[in-house]
XYZ file of C-alpha atoms in Angstrom:
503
model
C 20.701 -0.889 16.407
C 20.666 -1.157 20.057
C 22.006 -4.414 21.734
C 20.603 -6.068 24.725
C 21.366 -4.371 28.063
C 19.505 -5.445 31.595
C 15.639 -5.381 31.122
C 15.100 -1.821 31.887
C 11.105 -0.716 32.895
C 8.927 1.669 31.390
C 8.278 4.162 34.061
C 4.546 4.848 31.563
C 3.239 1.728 32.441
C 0.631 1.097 34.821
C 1.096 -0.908 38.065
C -0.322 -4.299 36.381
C 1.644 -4.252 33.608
C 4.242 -3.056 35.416
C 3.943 -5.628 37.820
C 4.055 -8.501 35.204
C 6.670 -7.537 33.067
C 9.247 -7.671 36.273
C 7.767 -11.202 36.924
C 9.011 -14.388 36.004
C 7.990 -15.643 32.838
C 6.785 -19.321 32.440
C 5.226 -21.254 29.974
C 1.686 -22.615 30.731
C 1.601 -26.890 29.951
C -1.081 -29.667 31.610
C -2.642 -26.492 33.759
C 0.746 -25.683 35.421
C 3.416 -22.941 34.792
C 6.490 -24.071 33.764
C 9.972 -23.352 32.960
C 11.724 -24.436 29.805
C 12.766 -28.592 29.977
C 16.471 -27.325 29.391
C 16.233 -23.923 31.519
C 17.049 -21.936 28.465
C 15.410 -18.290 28.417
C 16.201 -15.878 25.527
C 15.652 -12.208 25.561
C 12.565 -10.126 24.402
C 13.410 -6.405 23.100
C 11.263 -3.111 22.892
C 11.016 -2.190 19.530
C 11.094 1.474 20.215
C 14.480 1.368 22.046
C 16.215 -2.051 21.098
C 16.641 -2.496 24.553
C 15.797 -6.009 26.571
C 12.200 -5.915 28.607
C 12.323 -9.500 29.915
C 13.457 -13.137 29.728
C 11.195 -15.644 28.911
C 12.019 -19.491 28.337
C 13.150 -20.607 24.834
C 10.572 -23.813 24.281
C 12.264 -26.803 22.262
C 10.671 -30.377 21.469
C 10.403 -31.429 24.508
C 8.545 -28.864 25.879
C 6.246 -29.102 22.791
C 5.994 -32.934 23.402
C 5.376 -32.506 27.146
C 2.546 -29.880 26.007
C 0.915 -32.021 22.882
C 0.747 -34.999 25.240
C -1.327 -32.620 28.021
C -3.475 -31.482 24.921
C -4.193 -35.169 24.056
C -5.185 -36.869 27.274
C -7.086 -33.347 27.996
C -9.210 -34.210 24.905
C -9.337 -38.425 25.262
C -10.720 -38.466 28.728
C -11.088 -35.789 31.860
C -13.396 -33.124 32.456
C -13.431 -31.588 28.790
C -14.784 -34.570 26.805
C -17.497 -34.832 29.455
C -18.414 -30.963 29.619
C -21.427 -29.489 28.063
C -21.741 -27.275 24.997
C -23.348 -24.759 27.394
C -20.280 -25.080 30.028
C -17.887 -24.465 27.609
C -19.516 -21.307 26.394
C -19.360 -20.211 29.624
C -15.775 -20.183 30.278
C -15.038 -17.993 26.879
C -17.610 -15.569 28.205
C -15.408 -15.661 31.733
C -12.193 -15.206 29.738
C -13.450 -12.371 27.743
C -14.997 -10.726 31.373
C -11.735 -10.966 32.743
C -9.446 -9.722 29.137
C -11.928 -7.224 29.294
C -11.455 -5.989 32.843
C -7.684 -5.995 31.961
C -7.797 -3.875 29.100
C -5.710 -1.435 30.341
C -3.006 -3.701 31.493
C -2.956 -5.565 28.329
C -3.022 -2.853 26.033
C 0.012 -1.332 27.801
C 1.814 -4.628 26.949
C 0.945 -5.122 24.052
C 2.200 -1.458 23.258
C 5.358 -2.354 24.780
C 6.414 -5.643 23.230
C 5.077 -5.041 19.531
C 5.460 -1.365 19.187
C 1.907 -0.392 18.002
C 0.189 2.513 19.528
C -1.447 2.500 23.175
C -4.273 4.220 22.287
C -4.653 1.728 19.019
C -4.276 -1.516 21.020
C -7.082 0.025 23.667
C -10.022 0.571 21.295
C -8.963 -2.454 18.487
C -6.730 -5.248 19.830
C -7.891 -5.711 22.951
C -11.496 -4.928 22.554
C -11.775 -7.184 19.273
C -10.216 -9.866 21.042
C -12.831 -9.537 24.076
C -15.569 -9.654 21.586
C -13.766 -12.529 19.611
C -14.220 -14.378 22.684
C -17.661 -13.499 23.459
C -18.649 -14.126 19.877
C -17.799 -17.938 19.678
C -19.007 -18.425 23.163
C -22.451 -18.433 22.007
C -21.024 -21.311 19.135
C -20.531 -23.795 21.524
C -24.288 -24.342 21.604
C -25.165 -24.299 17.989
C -22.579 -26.122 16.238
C -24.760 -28.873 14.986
C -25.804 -31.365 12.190
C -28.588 -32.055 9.896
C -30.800 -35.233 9.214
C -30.472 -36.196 5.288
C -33.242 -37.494 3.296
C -32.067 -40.534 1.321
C -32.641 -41.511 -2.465
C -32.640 -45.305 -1.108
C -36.399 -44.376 0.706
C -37.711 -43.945 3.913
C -36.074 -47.468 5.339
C -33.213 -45.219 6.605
C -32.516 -42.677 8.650
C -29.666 -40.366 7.971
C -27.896 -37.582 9.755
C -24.280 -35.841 10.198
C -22.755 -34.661 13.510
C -20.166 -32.402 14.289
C -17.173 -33.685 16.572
C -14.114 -31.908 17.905
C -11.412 -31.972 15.451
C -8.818 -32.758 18.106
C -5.491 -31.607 19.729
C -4.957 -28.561 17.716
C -1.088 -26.966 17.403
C -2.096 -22.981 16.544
C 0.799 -20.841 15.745
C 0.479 -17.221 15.970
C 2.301 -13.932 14.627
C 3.748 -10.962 15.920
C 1.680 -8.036 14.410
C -1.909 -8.699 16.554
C -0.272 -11.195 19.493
C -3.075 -11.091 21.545
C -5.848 -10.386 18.961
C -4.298 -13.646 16.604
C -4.293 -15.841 19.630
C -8.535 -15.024 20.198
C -8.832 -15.582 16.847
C -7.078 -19.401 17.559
C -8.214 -20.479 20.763
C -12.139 -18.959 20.620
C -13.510 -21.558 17.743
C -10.935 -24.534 18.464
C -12.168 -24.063 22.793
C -15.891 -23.555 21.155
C -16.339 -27.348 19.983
C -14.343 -28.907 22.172
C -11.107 -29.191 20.923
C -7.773 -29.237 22.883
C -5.100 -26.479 21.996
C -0.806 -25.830 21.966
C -0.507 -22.611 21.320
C 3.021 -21.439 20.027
C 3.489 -17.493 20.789
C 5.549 -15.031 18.397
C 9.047 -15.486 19.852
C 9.362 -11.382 19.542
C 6.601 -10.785 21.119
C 5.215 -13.486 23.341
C 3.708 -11.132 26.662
C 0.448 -10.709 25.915
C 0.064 -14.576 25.195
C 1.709 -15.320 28.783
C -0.594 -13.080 30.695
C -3.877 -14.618 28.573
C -2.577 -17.885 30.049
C -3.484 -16.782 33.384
C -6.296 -15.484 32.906
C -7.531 -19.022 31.500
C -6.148 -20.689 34.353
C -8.449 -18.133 36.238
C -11.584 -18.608 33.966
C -11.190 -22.328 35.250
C -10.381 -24.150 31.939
C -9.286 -28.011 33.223
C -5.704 -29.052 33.133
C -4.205 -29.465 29.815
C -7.074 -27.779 27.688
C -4.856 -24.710 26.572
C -1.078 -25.104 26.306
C 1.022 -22.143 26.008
C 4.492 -22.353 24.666
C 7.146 -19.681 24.106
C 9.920 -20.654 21.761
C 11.632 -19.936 18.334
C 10.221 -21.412 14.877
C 13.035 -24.504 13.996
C 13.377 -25.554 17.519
C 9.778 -25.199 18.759
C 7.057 -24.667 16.029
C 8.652 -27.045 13.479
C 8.094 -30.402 16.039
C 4.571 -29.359 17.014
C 3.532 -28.917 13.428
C 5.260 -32.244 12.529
C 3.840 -33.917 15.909
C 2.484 -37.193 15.015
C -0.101 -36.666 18.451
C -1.438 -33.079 16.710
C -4.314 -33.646 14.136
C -4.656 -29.860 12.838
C -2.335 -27.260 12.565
C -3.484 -23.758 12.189
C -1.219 -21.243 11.341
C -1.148 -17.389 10.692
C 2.230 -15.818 9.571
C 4.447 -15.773 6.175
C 3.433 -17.764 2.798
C 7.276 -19.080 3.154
C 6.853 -20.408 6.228
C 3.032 -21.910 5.622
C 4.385 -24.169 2.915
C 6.835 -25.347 5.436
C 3.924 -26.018 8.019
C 2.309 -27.718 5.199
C 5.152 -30.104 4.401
C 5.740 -30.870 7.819
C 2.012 -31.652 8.353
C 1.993 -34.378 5.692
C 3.582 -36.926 8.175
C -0.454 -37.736 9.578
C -2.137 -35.746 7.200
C -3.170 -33.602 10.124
C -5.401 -31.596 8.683
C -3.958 -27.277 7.784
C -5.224 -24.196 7.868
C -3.421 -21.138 6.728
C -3.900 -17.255 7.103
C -0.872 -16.328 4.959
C 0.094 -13.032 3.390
C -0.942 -10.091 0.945
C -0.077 -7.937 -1.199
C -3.825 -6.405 -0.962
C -4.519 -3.460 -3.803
C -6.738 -0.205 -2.768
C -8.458 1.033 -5.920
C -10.244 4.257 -6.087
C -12.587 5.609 -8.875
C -12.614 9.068 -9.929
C -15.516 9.872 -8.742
C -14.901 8.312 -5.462
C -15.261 11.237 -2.210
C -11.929 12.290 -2.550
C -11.280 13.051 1.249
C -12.601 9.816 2.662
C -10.615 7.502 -0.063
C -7.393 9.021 0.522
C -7.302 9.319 4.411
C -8.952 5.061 3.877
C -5.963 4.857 1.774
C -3.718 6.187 3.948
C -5.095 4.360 6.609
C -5.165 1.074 4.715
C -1.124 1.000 4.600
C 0.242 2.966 7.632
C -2.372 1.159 10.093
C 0.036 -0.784 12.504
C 2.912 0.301 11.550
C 1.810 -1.507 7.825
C 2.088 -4.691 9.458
C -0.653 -5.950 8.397
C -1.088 -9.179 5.899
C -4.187 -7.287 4.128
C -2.700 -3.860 4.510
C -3.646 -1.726 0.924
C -0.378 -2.138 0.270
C -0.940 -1.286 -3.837
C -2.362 1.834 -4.471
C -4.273 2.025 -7.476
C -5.613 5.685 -9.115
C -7.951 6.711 -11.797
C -5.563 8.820 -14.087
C -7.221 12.210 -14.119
C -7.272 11.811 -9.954
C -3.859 9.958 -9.344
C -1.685 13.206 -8.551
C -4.154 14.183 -6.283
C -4.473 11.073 -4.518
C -0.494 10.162 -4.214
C -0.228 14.106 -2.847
C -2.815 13.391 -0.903
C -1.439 10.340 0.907
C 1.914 11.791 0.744
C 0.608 14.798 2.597
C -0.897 12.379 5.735
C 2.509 10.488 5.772
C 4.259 13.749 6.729
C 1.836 14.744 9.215
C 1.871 11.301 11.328
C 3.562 11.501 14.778
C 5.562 8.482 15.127
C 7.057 7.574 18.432
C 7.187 5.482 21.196
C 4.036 2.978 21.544
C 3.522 4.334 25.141
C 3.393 7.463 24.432
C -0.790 8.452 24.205
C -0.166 11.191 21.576
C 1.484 8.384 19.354
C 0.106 7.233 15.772
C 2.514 5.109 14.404
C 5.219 3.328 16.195
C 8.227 1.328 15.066
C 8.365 -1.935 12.802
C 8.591 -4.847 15.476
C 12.507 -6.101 15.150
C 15.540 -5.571 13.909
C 15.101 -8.103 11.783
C 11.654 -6.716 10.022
C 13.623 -3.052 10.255
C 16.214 -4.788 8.243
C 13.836 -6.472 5.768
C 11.729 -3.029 4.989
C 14.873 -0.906 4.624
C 16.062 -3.786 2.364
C 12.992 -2.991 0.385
C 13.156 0.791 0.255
C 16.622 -0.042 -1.412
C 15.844 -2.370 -3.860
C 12.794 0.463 -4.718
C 15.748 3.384 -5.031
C 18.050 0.761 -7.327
C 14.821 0.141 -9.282
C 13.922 3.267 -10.473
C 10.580 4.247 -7.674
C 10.220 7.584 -6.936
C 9.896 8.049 -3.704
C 6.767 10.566 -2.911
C 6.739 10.644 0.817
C 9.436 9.175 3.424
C 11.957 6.118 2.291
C 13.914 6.305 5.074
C 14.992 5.436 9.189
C 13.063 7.501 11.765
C 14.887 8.896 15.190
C 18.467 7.258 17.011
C 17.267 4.203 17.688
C 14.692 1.553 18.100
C 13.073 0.300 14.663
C 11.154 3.225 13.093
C 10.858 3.647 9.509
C 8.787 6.599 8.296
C 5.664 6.308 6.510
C 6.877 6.116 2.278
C 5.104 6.614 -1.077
C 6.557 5.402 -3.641
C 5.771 6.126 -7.401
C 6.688 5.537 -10.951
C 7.120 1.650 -10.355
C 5.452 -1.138 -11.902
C 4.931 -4.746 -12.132
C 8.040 -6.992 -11.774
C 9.743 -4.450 -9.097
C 10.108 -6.279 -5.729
C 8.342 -3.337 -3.962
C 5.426 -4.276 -5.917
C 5.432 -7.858 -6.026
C 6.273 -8.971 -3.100
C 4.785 -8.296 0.380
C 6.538 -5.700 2.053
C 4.614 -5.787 5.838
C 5.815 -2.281 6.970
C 4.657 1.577 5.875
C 5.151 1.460 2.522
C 2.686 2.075 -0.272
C 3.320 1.951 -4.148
C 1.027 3.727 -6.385
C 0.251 3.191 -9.956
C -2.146 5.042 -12.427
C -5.053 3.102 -14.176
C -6.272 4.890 -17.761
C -9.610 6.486 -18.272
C -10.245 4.113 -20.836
C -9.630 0.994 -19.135
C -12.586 -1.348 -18.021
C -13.382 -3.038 -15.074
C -12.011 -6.079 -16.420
C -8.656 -4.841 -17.201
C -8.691 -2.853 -13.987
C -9.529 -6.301 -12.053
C -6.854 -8.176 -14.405
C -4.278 -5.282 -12.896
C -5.661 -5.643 -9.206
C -5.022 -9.643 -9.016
C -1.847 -9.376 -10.837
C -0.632 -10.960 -7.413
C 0.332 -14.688 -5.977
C -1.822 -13.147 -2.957
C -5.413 -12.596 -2.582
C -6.198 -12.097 0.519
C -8.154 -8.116 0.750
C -8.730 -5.086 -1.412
C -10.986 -1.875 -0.880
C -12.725 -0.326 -3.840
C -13.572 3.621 -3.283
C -16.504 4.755 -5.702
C -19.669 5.945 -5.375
C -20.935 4.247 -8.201
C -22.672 1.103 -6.674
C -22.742 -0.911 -9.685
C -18.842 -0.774 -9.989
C -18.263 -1.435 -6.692
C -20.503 -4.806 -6.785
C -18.809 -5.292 -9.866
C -15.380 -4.842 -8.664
C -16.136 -7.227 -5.660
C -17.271 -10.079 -8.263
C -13.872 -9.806 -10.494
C -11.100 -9.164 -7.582
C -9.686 -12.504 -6.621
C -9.482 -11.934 -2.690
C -11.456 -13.327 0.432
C -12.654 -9.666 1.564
C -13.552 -6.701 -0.493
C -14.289 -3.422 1.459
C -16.293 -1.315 -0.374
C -15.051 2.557 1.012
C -13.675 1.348 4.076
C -10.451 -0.723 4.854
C -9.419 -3.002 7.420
C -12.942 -3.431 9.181
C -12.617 -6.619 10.910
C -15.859 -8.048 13.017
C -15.931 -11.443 14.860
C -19.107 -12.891 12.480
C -17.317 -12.109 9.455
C -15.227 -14.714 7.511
C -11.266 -14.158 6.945
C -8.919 -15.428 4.542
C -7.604 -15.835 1.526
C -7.365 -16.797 -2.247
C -4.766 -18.197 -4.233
C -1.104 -18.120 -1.632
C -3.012 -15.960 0.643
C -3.790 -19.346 2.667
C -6.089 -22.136 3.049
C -9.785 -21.366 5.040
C -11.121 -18.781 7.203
C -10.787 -16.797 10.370
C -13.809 -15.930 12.295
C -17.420 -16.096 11.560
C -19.067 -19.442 11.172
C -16.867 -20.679 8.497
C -14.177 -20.853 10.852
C -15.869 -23.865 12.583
C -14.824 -26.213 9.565
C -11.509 -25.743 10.480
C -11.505 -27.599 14.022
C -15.002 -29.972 13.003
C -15.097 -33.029 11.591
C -18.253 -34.394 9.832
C -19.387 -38.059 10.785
C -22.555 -39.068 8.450
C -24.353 -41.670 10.435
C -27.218 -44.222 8.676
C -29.448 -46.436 10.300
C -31.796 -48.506 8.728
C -35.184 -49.192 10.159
């Protein structure tokens, strides 16, 4: 692949992004933008050339000490302790008015530095993050208690409260960088708690340019944190930081246990949004056309890099030809190319290192025995593309279908006309993950049925990655530990005090 040359400039971007991407890059720490303690920068590519964009500064543990320490004396005394529910609502609303006024800018960058689509990241990443934001604004008045009737009589009076958490270290992926760091900072900023938030070394722009806007929106000094950096050298001493008392993480089941281990020094409290291996199982007498472009959509969305991605295709026997020709048939026809190109629908995989680890997959798919159905192989010269693949003829203990693959590659399977829901179910969580599945029938019993037995935090029901700020994400088994969005993502940065008095 390419190497790194001098950061060269898309001439398709727009004057703001444009504009940023030729500035200097600095972290954000105590409400100030900073350069790296040591003065070490490191390179960030384009995945669609392999060539450098920028320089921004490599973060190590002094950086993420000088940034924990802001965090904490933001959240023990200042102007964020002391600010109303009502307050703090209001400067999420700001931030999304100003992400949203920016859409173009950010969408362009985030095409740029992660590869995805231009047109994709307009209409889903930065949209869902603006709504994200607006969303949880409106928690920051409502997160509340309850008073508790006692069995000990009416001598007491009884009732919980919900406090801040704390200084929270949030470390975020590459696939949805600006979407993953909404879905951090919106409920941890919501009640009151103090954030370091650790970018995706490969693709840390988007993450930068939110920083201003916050500094904008006029969150005080030392609220949000923003640190560029590599995993060993910056995210392994803020998740071991004796100062941090939650850790919330979205990226790799390998690396969460790691975040877990290094967590147990306080017993700072974890949460985890880990990966999938997330099956797509349609019926026979499922709408043919809609379940195989959802199924096609399911796995080649992003480039596949997507932890719930339907990345196991299950098929009803007498329908499975049609389906994997079906899907094949959409893989062919996708136009792959740069992410800043409009007429785009699937870039390249995100690094060298991911193009590496997919093609490493493809091969151990060949060596196994898959048949391969629709691509299996590099895209164009250069940059990171790997075109869309269908593989069949595999089955359970193959590495293509037990372990998560996170790029454009599906692998299909047959289930018998005799086999019941149970067994079907018993095939679906044949996983470590359980993190999504979709179920395409229009049988309404099944599908209710279906959602009951499948081991997984969401079930779509003929759809596929539908995402929506009030609903709850996350997942069973090594998918991770508690949820994304909705409500239920307030437990992960509350605490619950019960208080008694007696009368």
């Amino acid at each position: 692949m390419a190497t790194a040359t001098s950061p060269i400039v898309d001439s398709r971007l727009g004057a703001a992004a444009s504009a940023f991407v030729t500035s200097k890059h600095q972290m954000y720490i105590d409400g100030k933008f900073t350069s790296a303690s040591a003065g070490k920068t490191f390179p960030v590519y384009n995945p669609a050339t392999g060539e450098e964009i920028c320089q921004v500064p490599e973060g190590d543990h002094v950086d993420v000490d000088r940034a924990v320490r802001a965090a904490r004396r933001a959240f023990d005394g200042g102007a964020w302790p002391a600010m109303s529910p009502s307050k703090r609502g209001q400067l999420l609303y700001r931030l999304a008015d100003l992400l949203e006024q920016h859409t173009d800018e950010f969408a362009e960058l985030e095409s740029l530095d992660n590869g995805k689509p231009v047109s994709i990241a307009r209409v889903a990443d930065v949209p869902l993050a603006v709504d994200l934001f607006r969303y949880m604004s409106g928690w920051a008045t409502k997160t509340m208690g309850s008073t508790i009737p006692l069995s000990a009589g009416n001598d007491f009076l009884s009732y919980t409260v919900r406090e801040p958490i704390g200084v929270v270290a949030q470390i975020i992926p590459w696939n949805f960088p600006l979407l993953m760091a909404a879905w951090k900072l919106g409920p941890a900023l919501a009640v009151g708690c103090t954030v370091v938030l650790k970018l995706a070394e490969q693709t840390p722009l988007t993450g930068l340019r939110l920083a201003q806007l916050i500094e904008e929106a006029g969150f005080p000094a030392g609220v949000v944190n923003v640190l560029t950096g590599f995993g060993e050298a910056c995210g392994a001493p803020l998740a071991a930081h004796d100062l941090v008392d939650k850790v919330a993480f979205t990226g790799s089941t390998e690396v969460g246990k790691l975040i877990a281990k290094a967590a147990t020094g306080n017993l700072k409290k974890v949460t985890l949004e880990l990966g999938g291996k997330s099956p797509a199982i349609i019926f026979p007498d499922a709408d043919m056309d809609a379940a195989i472009a959802g199924a096609a959509s399911a796995i080649f969305f992003n480039q596949g890099q997507c932890c719930c991605a339907g990345s196991r295709l299950f098929a009803h026997e007498s329908v499975f030809d049609q389906v994997v020709s079906g899907v094949s048939d959409i893989a062919g026809k996708i136009k792959m190319g740069e992410g800043l190109d409009p007429s785009t629908e699937l870039g390249p995989l995100v690094s060298d290192e991911q193009f590496a680890r997919v093609n490493g997959f493809l091969k151990s798919g060949r060596e196994q025995g898959a048949k391969f159905v629709a691509g299996g192989k590099e895209h164009g010269g250069r940059g990171y593309f790997v075109a869309p693949t269908v593989m069949s003829g595999v089955k359970p203990g193959m590495k293509v279908v037990d372990e998560e693959i996170f790029g454009p590659v599906v692998v299909a399977q047959s289930f018998a006309s005799d086999a019941d829901l149970d067994r079907l179910a018993a095939q679906a969580n044949d996983s470590i993950y359980g993190l999504a599945a979709s179920v395409w029938t229009r049988d309404i019993s099944a599908a209710h049925k279906m959602a009951r037995r499948i081991k997984a935090g969401t079930v779509w029901v003929n759809c596929h990655n539908v995402f929506d700020a009030a609903l709850p994400f996350g997942g069973y088994k090594q998918s991770g530990w508690g949820r994304e969005m909705g409500a239920e993502v307030l437990n992960n940065y509350t605490e619950v005090k019960a208080v008694t008095v007696k009368l």
